JSON list of C-alpha atoms in Angstrom, two decimals:
[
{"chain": "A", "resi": 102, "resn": "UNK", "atom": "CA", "xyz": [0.00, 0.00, 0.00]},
{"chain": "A", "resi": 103, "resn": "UNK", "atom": "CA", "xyz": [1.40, 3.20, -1.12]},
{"chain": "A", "resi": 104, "resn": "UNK", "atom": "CA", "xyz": [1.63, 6.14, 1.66]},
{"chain": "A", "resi": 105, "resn": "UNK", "atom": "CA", "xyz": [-0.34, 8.52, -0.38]},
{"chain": "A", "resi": 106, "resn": "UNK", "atom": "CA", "xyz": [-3.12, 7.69, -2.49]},
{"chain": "A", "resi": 107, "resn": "UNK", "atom": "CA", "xyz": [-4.63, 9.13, -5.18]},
{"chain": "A", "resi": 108, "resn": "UNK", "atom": "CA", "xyz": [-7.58, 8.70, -7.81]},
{"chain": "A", "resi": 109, "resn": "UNK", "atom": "CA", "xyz": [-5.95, 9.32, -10.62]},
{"chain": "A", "resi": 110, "resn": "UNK", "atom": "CA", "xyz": [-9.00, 10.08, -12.57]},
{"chain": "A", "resi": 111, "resn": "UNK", "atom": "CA", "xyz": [-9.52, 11.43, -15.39]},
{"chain": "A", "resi": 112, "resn": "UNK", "atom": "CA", "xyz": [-12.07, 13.54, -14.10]},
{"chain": "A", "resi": 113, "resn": "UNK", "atom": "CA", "xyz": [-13.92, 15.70, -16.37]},
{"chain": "A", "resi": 114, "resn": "UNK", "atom": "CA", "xyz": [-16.11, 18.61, -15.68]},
{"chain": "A", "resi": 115, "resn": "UNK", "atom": "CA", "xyz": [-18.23, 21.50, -17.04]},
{"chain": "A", "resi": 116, "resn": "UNK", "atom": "CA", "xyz": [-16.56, 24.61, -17.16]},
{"chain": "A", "resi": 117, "resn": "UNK", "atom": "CA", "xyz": [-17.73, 26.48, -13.79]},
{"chain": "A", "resi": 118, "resn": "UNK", "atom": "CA", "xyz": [-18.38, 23.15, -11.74]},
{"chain": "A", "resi": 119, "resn": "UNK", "atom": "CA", "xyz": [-16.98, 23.08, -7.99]},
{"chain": "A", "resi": 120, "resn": "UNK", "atom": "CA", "xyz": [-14.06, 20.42, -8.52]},
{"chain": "A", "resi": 121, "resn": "UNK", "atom": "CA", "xyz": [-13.23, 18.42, -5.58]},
{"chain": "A", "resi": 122, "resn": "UNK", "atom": "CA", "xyz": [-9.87, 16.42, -5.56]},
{"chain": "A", "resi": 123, "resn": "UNK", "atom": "CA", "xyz": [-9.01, 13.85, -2.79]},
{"chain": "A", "resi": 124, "resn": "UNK", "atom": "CA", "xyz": [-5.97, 12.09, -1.20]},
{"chain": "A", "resi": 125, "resn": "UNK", "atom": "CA", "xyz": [-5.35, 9.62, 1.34]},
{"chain": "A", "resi": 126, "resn": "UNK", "atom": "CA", "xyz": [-2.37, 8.85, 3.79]},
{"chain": "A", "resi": 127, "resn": "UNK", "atom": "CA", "xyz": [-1.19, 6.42, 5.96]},
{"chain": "A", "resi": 128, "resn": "UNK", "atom": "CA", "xyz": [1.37, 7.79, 8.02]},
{"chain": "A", "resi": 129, "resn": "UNK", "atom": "CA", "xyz": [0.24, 9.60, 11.10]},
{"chain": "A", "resi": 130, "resn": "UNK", "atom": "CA", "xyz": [3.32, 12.08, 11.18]},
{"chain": "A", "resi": 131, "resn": "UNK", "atom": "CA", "xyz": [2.67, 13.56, 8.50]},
{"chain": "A", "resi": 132, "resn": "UNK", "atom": "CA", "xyz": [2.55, 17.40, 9.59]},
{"chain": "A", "resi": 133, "resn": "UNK", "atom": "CA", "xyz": [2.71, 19.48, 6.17]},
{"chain": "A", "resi": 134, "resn": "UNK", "atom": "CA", "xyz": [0.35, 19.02, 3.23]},
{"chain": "A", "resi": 135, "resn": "UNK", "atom": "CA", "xyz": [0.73, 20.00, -0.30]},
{"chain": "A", "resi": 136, "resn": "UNK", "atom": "CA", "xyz": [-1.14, 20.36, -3.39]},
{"chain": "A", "resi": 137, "resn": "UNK", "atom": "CA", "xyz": [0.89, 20.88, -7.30]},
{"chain": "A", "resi": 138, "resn": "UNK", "atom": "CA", "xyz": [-0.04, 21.52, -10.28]},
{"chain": "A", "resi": 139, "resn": "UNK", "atom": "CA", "xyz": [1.37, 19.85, -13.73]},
{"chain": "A", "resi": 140, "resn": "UNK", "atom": "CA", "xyz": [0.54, 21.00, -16.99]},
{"chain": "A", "resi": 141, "resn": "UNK", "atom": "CA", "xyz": [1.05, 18.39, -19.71]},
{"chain": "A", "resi": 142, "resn": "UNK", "atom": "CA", "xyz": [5.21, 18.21, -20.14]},
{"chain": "A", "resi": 143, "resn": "UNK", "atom": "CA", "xyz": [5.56, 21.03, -17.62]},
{"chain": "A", "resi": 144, "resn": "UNK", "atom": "CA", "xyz": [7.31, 20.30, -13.98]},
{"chain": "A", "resi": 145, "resn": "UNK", "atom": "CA", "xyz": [4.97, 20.65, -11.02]},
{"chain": "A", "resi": 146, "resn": "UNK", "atom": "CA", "xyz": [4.23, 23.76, -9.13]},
{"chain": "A", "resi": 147, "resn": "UNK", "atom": "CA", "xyz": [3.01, 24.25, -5.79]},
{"chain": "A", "resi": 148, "resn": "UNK", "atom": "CA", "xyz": [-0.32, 25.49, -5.55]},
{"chain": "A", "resi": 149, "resn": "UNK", "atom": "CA", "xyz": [-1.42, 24.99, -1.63]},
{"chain": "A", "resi": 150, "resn": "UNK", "atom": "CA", "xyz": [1.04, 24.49, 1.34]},
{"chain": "A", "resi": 151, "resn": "UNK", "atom": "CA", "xyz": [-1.03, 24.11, 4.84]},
{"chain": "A", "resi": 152, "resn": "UNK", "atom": "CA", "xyz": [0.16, 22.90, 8.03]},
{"chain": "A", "resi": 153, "resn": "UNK", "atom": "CA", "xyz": [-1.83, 20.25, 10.56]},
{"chain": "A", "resi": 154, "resn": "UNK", "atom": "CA", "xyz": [-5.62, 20.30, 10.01]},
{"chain": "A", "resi": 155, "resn": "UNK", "atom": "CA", "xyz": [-8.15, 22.50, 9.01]},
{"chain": "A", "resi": 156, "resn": "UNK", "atom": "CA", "xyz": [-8.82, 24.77, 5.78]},
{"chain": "A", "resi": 157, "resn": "UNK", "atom": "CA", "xyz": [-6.77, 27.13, 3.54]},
{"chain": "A", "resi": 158, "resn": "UNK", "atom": "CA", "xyz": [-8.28, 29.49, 1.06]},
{"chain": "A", "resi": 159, "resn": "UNK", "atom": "CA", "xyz": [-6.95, 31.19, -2.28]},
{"chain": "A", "resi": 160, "resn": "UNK", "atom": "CA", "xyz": [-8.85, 32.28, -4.56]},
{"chain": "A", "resi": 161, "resn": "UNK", "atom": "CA", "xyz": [-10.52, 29.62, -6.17]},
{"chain": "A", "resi": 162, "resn": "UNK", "atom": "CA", "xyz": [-8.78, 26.92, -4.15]},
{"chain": "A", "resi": 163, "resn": "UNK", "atom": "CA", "xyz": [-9.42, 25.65, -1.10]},
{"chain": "A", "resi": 164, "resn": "UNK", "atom": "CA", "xyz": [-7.15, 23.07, 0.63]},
{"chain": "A", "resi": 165, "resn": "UNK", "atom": "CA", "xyz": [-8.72, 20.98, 3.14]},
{"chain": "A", "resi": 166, "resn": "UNK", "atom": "CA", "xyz": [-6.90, 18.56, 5.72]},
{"chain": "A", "resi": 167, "resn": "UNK", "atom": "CA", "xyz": [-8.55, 16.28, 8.08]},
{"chain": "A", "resi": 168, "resn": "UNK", "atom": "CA", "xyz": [-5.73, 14.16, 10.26]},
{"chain": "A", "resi": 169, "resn": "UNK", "atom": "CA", "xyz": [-8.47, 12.39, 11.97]},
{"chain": "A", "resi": 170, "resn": "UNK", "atom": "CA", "xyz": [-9.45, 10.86, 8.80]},
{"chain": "A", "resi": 171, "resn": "UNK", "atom": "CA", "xyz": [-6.17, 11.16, 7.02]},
{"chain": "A", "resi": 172, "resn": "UNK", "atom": "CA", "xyz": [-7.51, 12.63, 3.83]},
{"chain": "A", "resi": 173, "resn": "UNK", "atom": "CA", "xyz": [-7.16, 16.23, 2.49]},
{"chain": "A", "resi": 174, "resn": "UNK", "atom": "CA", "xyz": [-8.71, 17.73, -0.72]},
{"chain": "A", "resi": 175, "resn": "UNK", "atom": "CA", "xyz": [-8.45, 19.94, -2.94]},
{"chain": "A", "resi": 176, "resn": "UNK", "atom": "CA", "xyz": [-11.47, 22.00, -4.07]},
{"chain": "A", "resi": 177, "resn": "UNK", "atom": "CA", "xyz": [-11.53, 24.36, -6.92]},
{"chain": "A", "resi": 178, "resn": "UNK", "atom": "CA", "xyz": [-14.74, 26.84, -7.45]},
{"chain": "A", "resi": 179, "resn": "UNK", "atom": "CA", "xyz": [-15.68, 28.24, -10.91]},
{"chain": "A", "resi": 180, "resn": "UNK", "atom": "CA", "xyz": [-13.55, 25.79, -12.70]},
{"chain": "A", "resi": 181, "resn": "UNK", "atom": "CA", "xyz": [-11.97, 27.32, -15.82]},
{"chain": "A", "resi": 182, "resn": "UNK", "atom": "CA", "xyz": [-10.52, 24.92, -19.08]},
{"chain": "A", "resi": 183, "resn": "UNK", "atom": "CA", "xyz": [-7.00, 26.69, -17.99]},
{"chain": "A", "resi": 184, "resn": "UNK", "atom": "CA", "xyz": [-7.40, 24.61, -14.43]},
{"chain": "A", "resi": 185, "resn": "UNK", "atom": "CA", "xyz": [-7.50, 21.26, -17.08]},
{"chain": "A", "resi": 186, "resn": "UNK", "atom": "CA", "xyz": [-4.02, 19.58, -15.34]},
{"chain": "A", "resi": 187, "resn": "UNK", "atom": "CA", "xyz": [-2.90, 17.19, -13.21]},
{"chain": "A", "resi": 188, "resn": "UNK", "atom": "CA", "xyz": [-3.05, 17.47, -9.49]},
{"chain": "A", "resi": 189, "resn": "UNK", "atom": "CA", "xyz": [-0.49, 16.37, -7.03]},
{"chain": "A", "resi": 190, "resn": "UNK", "atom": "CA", "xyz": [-1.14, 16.13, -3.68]},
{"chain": "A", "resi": 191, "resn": "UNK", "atom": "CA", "xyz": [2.11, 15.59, -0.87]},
{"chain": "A", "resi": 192, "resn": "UNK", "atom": "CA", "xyz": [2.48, 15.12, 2.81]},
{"chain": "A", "resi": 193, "resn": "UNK", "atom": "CA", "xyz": [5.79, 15.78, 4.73]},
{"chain": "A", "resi": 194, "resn": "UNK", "atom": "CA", "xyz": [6.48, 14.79, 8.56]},
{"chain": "A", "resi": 195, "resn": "UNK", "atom": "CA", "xyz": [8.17, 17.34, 10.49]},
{"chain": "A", "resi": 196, "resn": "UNK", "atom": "CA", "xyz": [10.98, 17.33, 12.62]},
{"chain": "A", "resi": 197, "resn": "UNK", "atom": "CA", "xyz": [14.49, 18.27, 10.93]},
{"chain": "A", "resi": 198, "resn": "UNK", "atom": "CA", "xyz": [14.30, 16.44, 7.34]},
{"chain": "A", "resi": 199, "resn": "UNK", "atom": "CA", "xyz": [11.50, 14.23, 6.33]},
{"chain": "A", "resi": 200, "resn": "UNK", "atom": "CA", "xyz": [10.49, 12.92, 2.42]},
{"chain": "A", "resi": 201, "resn": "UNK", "atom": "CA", "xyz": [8.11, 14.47, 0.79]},
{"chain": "A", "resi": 202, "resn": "UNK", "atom": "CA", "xyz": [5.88, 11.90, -0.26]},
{"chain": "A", "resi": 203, "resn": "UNK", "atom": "CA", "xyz": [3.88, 12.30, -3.30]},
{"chain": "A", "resi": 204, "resn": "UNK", "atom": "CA", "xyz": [0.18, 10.89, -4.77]},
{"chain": "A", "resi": 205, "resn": "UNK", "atom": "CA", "xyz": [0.37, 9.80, -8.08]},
{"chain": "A", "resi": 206, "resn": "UNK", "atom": "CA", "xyz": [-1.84, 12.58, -9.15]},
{"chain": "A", "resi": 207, "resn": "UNK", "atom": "CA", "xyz": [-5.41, 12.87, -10.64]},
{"chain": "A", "resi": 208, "resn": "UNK", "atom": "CA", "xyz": [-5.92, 14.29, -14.03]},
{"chain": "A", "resi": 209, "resn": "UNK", "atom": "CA", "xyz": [-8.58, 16.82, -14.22]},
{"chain": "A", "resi": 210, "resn": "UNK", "atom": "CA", "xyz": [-10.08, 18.28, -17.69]},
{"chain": "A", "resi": 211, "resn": "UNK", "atom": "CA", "xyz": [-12.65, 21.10, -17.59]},
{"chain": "A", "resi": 212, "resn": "UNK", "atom": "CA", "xyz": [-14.83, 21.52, -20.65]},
{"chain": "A", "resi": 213, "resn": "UNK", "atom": "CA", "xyz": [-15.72, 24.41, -21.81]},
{"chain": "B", "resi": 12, "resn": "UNK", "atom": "CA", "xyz": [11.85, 35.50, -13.99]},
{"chain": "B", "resi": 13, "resn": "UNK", "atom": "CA", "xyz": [13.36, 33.02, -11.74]},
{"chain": "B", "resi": 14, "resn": "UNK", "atom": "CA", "xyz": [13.17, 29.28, -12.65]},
{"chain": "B", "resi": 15, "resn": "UNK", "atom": "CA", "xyz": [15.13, 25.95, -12.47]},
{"chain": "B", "resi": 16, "resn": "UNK", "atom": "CA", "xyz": [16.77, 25.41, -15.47]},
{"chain": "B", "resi": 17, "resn": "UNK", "atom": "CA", "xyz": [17.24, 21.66, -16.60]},
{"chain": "B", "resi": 18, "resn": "UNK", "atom": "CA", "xyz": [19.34, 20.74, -20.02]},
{"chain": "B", "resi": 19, "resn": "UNK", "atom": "CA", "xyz": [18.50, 18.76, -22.11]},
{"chain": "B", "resi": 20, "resn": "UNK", "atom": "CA", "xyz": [15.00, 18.22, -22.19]},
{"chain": "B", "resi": 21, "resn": "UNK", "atom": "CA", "xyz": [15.09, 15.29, -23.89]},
{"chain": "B", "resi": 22, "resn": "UNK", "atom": "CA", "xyz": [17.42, 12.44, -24.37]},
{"chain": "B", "resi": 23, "resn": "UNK", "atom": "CA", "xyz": [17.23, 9.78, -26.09]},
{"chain": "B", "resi": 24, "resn": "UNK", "atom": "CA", "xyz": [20.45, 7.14, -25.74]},
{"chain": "B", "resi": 25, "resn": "UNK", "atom": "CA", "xyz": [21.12, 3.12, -26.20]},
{"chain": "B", "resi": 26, "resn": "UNK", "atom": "CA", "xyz": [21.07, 0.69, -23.29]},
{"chain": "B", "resi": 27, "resn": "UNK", "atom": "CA", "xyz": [24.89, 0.71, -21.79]},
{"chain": "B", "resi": 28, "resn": "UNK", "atom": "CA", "xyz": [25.27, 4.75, -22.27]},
{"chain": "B", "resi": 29, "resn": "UNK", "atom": "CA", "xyz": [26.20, 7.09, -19.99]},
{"chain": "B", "resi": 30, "resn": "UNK", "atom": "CA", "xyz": [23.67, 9.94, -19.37]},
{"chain": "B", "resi": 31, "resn": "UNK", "atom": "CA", "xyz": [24.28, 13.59, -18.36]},
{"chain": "B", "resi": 32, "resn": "UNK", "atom": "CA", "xyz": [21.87, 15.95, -16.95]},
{"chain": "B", "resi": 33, "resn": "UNK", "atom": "CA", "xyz": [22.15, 18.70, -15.32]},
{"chain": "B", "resi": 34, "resn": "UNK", "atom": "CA", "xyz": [20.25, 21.52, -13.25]},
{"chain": "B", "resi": 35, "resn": "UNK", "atom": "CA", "xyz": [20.16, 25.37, -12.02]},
{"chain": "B", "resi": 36, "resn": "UNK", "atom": "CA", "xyz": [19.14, 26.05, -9.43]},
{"chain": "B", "resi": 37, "resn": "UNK", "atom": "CA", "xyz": [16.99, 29.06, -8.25]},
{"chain": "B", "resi": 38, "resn": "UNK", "atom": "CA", "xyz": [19.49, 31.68, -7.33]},
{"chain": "B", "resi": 39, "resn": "UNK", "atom": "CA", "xyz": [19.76, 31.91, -3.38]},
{"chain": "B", "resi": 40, "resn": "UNK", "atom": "CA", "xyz": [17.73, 28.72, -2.59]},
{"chain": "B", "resi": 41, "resn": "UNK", "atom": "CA", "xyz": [19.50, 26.21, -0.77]},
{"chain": "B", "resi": 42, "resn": "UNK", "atom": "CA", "xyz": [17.84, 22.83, -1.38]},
{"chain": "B", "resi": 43, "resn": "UNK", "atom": "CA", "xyz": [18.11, 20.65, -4.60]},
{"chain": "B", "resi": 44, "resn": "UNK", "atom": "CA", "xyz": [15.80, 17.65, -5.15]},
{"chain": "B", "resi": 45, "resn": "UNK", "atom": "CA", "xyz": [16.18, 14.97, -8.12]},
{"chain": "B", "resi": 46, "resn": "UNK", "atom": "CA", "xyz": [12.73, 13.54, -8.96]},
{"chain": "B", "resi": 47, "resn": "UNK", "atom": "CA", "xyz": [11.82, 10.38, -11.17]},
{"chain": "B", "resi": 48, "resn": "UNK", "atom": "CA", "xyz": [8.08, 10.61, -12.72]},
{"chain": "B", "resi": 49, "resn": "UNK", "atom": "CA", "xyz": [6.73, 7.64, -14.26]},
{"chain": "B", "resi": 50, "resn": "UNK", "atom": "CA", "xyz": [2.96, 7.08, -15.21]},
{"chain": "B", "resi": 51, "resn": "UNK", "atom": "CA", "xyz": [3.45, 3.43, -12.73]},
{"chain": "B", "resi": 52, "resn": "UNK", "atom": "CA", "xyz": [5.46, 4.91, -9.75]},
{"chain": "B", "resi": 53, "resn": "UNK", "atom": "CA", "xyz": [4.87, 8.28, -9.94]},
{"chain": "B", "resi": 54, "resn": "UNK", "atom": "CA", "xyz": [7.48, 11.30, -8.30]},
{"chain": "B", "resi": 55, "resn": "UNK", "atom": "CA", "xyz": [9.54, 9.44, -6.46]},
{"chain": "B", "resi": 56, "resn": "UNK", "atom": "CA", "xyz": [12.47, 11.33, -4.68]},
{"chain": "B", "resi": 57, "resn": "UNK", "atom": "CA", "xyz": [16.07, 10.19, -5.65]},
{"chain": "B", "resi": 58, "resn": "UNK", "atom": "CA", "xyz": [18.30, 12.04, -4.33]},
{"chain": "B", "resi": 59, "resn": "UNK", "atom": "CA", "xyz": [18.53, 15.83, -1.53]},
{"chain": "B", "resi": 60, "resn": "UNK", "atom": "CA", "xyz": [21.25, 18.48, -1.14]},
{"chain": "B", "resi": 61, "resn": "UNK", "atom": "CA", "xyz": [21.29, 20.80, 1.32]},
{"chain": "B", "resi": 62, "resn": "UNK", "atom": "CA", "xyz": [24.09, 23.52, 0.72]},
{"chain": "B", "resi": 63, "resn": "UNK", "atom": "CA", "xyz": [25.59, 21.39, -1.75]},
{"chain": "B", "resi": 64, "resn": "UNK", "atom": "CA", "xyz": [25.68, 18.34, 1.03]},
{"chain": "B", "resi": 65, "resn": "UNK", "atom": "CA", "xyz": [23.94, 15.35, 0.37]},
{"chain": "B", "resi": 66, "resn": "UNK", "atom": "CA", "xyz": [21.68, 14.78, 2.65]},
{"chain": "B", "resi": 67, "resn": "UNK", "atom": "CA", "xyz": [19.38, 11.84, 0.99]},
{"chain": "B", "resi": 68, "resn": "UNK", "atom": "CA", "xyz": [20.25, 9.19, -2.25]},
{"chain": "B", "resi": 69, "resn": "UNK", "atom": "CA", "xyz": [18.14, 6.50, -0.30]},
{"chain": "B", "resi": 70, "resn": "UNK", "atom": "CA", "xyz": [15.74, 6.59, -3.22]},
{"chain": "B", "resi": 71, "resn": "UNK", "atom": "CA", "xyz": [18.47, 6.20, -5.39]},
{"chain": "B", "resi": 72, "resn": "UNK", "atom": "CA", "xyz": [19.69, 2.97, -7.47]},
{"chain": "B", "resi": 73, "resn": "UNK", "atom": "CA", "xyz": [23.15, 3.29, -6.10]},
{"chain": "B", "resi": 74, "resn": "UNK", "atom": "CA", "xyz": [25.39, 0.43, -8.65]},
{"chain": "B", "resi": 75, "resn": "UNK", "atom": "CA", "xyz": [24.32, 3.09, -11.71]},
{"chain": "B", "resi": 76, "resn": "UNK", "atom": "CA", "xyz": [23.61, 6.33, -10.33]},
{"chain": "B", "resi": 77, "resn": "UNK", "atom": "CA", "xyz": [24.76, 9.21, -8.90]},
{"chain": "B", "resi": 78, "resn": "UNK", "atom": "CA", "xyz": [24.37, 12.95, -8.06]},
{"chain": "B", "resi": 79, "resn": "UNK", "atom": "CA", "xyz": [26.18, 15.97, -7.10]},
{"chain": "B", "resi": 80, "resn": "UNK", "atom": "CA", "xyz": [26.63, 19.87, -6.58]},
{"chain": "B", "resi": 81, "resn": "UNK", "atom": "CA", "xyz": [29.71, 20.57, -8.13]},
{"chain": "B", "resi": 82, "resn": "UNK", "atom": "CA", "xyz": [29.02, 24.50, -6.91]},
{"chain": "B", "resi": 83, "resn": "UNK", "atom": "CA", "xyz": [25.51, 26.37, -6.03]},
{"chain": "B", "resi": 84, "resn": "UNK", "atom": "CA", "xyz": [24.70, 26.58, -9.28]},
{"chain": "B", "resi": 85, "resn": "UNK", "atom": "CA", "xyz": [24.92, 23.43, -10.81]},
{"chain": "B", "resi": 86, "resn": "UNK", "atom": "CA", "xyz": [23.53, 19.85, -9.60]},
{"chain": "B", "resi": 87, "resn": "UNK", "atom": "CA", "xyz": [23.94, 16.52, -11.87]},
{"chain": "B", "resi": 88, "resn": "UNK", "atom": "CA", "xyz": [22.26, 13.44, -12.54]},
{"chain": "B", "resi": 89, "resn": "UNK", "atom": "CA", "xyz": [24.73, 10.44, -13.76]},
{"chain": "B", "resi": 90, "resn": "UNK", "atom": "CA", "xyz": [22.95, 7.23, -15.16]},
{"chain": "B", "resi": 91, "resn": "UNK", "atom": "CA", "xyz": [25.80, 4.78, -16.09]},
{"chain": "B", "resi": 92, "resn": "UNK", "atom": "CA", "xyz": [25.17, 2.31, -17.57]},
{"chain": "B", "resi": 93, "resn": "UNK", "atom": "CA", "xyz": [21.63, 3.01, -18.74]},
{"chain": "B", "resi": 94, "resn": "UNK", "atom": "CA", "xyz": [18.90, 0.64, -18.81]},
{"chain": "B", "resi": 95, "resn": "UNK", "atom": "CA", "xyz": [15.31, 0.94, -20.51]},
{"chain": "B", "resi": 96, "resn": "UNK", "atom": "CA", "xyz": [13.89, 0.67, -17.27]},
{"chain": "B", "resi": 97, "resn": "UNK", "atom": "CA", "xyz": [15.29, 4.20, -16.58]},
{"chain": "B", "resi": 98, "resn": "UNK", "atom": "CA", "xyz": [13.00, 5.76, -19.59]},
{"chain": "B", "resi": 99, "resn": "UNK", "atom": "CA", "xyz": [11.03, 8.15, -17.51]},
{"chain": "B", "resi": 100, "resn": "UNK", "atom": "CA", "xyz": [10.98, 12.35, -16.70]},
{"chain": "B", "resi": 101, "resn": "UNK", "atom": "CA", "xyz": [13.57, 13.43, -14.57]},
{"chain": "B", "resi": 102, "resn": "UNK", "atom": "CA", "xyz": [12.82, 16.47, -12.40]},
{"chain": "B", "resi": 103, "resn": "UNK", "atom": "CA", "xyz": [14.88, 18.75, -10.27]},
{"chain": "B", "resi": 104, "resn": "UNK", "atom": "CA", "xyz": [13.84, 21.04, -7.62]},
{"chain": "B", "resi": 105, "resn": "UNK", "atom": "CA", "xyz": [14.88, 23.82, -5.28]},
{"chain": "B", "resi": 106, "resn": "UNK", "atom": "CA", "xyz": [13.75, 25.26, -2.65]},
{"chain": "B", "resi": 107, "resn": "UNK", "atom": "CA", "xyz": [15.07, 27.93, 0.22]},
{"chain": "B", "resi": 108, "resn": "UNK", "atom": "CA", "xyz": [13.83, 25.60, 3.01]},
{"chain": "B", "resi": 109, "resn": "UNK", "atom": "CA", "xyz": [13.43, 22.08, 4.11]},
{"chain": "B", "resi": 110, "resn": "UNK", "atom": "CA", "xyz": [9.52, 21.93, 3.67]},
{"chain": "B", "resi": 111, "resn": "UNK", "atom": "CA", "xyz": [8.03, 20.63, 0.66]},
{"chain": "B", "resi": 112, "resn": "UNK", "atom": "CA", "xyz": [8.09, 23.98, -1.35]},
{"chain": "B", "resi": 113, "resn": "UNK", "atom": "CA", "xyz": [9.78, 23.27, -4.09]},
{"chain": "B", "resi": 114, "resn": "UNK", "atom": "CA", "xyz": [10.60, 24.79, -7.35]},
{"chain": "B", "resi": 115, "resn": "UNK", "atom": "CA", "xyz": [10.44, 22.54, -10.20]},
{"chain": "B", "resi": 116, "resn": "UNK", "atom": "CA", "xyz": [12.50, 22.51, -13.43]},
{"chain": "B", "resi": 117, "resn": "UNK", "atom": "CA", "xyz": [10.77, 21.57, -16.81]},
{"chain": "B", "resi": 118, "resn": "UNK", "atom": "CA", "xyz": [12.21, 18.13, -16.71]},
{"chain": "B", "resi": 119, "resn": "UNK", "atom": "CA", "xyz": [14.52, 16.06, -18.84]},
{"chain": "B", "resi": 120, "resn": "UNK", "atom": "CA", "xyz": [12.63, 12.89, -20.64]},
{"chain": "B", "resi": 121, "resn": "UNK", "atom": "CA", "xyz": [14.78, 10.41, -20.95]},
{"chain": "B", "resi": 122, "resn": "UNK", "atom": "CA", "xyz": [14.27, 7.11, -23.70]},
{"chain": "B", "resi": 123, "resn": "UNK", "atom": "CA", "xyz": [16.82, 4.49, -23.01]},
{"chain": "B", "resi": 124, "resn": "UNK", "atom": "CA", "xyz": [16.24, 2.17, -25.92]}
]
């Protein structure tokens, strides 16, 4: 069983639909959660960085983390084609140096 | 425009070869990741500097590869000798921190044939 896991889709939606994008981990420690974004042959950039539980807003995106459950999400409001990508979430322990542990990512394709 | 520059972006070699790549980092940051993306296994973290030290190859095939920071701004990736099963997207990162922010480079995709 992988640490983080990941539907990895595709998911497709109508252009303005409320996306929501999951994860699941196994590890207790991890402290620090992460969502990317990768564009088709592009590297991955960070989109959401939140710490411990609870919810983090920016603009469109909201990043959600529940430790009780050990799942976070992703959701994205007013979905544009532009958001059409694949999302990444990660999960890092803390305490001096831990691995950053990656989902395999879910694609996502908004239709316009 | 800062970014993490990665040469080449592609390469394609025969089984046995020795493969090159190489990475700027973002000026000032003072972490470097190598990443290996595959559509099985996904990102999967090879090797971490930290001021030029390495701090982390566990993730790392160690008979065939290796990685270093010659000076802050360069890092390399050393396959030799290549096998197919290397074929994938090799990303490196930085980052000014320990945390999982990470800049990432636009990859080098590799074919070993």
């Amino acid at each position: 069983q992988k640490e983080v896991e990941q539907d990895p889709g595709p998911l497709s939606v109508p252009e303005g639909a409320i996306v929501s994008l999951n994860c699941t981990y196994s590890n207790s420690a991890f402290q620090y959660f992460m969502w990317y974004r990768q564009y088709s042959r592009k590297g991955p950039e960070l989109l959401m960085y939140t710490y411990s539980s609870g919810n983090k807003e920016d603009g469109r995106f909201t990043a959600q983390v529940d430790k009780s459950s050990k799942y976070i999400s992703l959701f994205i409001r007013d979905s544009q084609p532009s958001d059409s990508a694949t999302y990444l979430c990660a999960t890092e322990g803390s305490g001096g140096y831990q691995k950053v542990t990656f989902g395999t990512g879910t694609k996502l394709q908004v239709i316009p | 425009d800062a970014r993490v520059t990665q040469t080449p972006r592609h390469k394609v070699t025969e089984m046995g070869q020795e493969v090159t790549m190489r990475c700027q980092p973002i000026l000032g940051h003072n972490t470097v990741f190598w990443y290996r993306q595959t559509m099985m296994q996904g990102l999967e973290l090879l090797a971490y500097f930290r001021n030029r030290a390495p701090l982390d190859d566990s993730g790392m095939p160690k008979d065939r590869f290796s990685a270093e920071m010659p000076d802050a701004t360069l890092a390399t990736l050393k396959i030799q000798p290549s096998e197919p099963r290397d074929s994938a997207v090799y990303f490196c990162a930085s980052g000014k921190e320990n945390r999982g922010q990470a800049f990432f480079g636009q990859g080098t995709r590799l074919t070993v044939v």
